Structures are given as C-alpha cells and as structure tokens.
Short mmCIF file of C-alpha atoms in Angstrom, two decimals:
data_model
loop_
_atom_site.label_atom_id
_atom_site.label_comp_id
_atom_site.label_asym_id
_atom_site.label_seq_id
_atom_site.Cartn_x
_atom_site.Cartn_y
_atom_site.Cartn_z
CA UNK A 1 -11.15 -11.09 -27.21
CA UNK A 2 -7.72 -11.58 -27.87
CA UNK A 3 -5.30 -9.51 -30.64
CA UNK A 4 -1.98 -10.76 -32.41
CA UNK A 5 0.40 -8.50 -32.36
CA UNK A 6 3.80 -8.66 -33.92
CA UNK A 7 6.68 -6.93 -31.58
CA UNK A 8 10.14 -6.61 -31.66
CA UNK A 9 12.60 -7.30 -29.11
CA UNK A 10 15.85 -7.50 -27.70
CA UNK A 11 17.96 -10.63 -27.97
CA UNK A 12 17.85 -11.43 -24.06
CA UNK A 13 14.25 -11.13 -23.91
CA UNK A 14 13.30 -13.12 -27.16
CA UNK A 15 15.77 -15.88 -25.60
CA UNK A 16 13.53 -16.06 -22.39
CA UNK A 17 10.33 -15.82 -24.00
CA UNK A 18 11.42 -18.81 -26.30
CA UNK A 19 12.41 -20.56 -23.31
CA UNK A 20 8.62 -20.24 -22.27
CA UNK A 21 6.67 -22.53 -23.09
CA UNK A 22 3.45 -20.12 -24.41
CA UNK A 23 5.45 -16.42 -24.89
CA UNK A 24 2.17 -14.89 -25.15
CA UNK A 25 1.49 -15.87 -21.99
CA UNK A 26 4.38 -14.64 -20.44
CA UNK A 27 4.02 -11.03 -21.99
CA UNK A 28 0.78 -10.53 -21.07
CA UNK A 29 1.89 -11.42 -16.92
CA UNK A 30 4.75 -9.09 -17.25
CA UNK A 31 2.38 -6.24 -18.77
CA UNK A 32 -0.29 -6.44 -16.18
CA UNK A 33 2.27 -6.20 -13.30
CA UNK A 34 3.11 -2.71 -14.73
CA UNK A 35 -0.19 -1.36 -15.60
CA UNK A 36 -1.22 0.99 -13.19
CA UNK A 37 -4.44 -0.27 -12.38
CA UNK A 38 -3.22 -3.88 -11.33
CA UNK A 39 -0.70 -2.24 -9.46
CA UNK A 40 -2.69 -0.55 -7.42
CA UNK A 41 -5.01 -3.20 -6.77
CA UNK A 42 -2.25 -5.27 -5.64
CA UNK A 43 -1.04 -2.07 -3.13
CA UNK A 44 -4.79 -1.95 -1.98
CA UNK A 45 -4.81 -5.77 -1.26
CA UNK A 46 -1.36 -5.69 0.50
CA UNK A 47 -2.62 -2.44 2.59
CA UNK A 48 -5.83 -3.90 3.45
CA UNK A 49 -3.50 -7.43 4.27
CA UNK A 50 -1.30 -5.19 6.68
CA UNK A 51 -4.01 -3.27 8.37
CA UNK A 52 -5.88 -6.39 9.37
CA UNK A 53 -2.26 -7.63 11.00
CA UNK A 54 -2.26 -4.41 12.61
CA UNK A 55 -5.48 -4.86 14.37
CA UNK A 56 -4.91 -8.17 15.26
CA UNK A 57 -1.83 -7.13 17.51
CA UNK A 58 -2.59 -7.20 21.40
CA UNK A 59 -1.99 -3.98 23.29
CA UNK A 60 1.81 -5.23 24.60
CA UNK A 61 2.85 -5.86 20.99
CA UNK A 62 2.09 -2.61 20.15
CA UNK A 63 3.52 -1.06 23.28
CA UNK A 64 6.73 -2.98 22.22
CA UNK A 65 6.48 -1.46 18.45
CA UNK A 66 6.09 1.48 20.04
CA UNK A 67 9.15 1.36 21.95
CA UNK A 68 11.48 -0.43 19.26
CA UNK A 69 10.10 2.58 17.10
CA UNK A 70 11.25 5.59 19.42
CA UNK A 71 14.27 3.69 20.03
CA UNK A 72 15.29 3.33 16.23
CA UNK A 73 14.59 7.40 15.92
CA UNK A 74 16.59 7.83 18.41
CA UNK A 75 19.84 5.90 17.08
CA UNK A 76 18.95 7.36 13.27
CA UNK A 77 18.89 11.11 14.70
CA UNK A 78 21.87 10.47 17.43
CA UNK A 79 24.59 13.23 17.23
CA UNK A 80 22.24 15.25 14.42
CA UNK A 81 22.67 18.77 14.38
CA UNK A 82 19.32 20.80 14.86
#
C-alpha cells in the first residue's frame, strides 16, 4: 500500500530530489536509513559480519591484536596522571 503525501522542503533538498529521477523513491531510502528499526538491523548484520571475522582469525593474529592493543593503551595513557 502506498500513500501520497504532499511535503514541503527546503530549496537544496527539492533541487536534489528533482535531480532524481523518481523523488519518491529517493525519500523513502533516506527515511528508512533513519528509522530505528532498519538501523538496528543494519548494526545487527554488521555485528554478526564482524563476529564471524573475529572467529575466523588464527590464534597468532589474535596474539598480534592483542599486543598492538596493549601497546596503543599504553601510548594513549603515557605520562597520565593517576
């Protein structure tokens, strides 16, 4: 089911979605990137994307993460005050 709506907008944004070649189109991409529930679909699927990379590293890569990980703390609290 679809609606028509009638919106207003600023100049710079009517000016790109005339430049489109189906506005409605382009509205409705930019609204579902900000509603919540896509967004956190698309933080579930890039979580789920990162923890499979994760598992996939052998035991030395993660030894050297490890390391490059203490070593970065290290340089970022240098010289703090405790």
């Amino acid at each position: 089911m679809t609606v028509k709506l009638s919106i207003s907008v600023p100049d710079d944004v009517a000016e790109y979605l005339q430049s489109r070649g189906n506005a409605s189109a382009a509205v409705v991409e930019a609204v579902r990137r900000v509603q919540p529930q896509a967004r956190r679909a698309r933080q579930r699927e890039a979580a789920q994307a990162y923890g499979a990379f994760l598992r996939e590293r052998s035991p030395r890569q993660r030894d050297d993460d490890r390391a490059m990980i203490e070593e970065s703390n290290d340089i970022a609290l240098r010289d703090a005050q405790w």
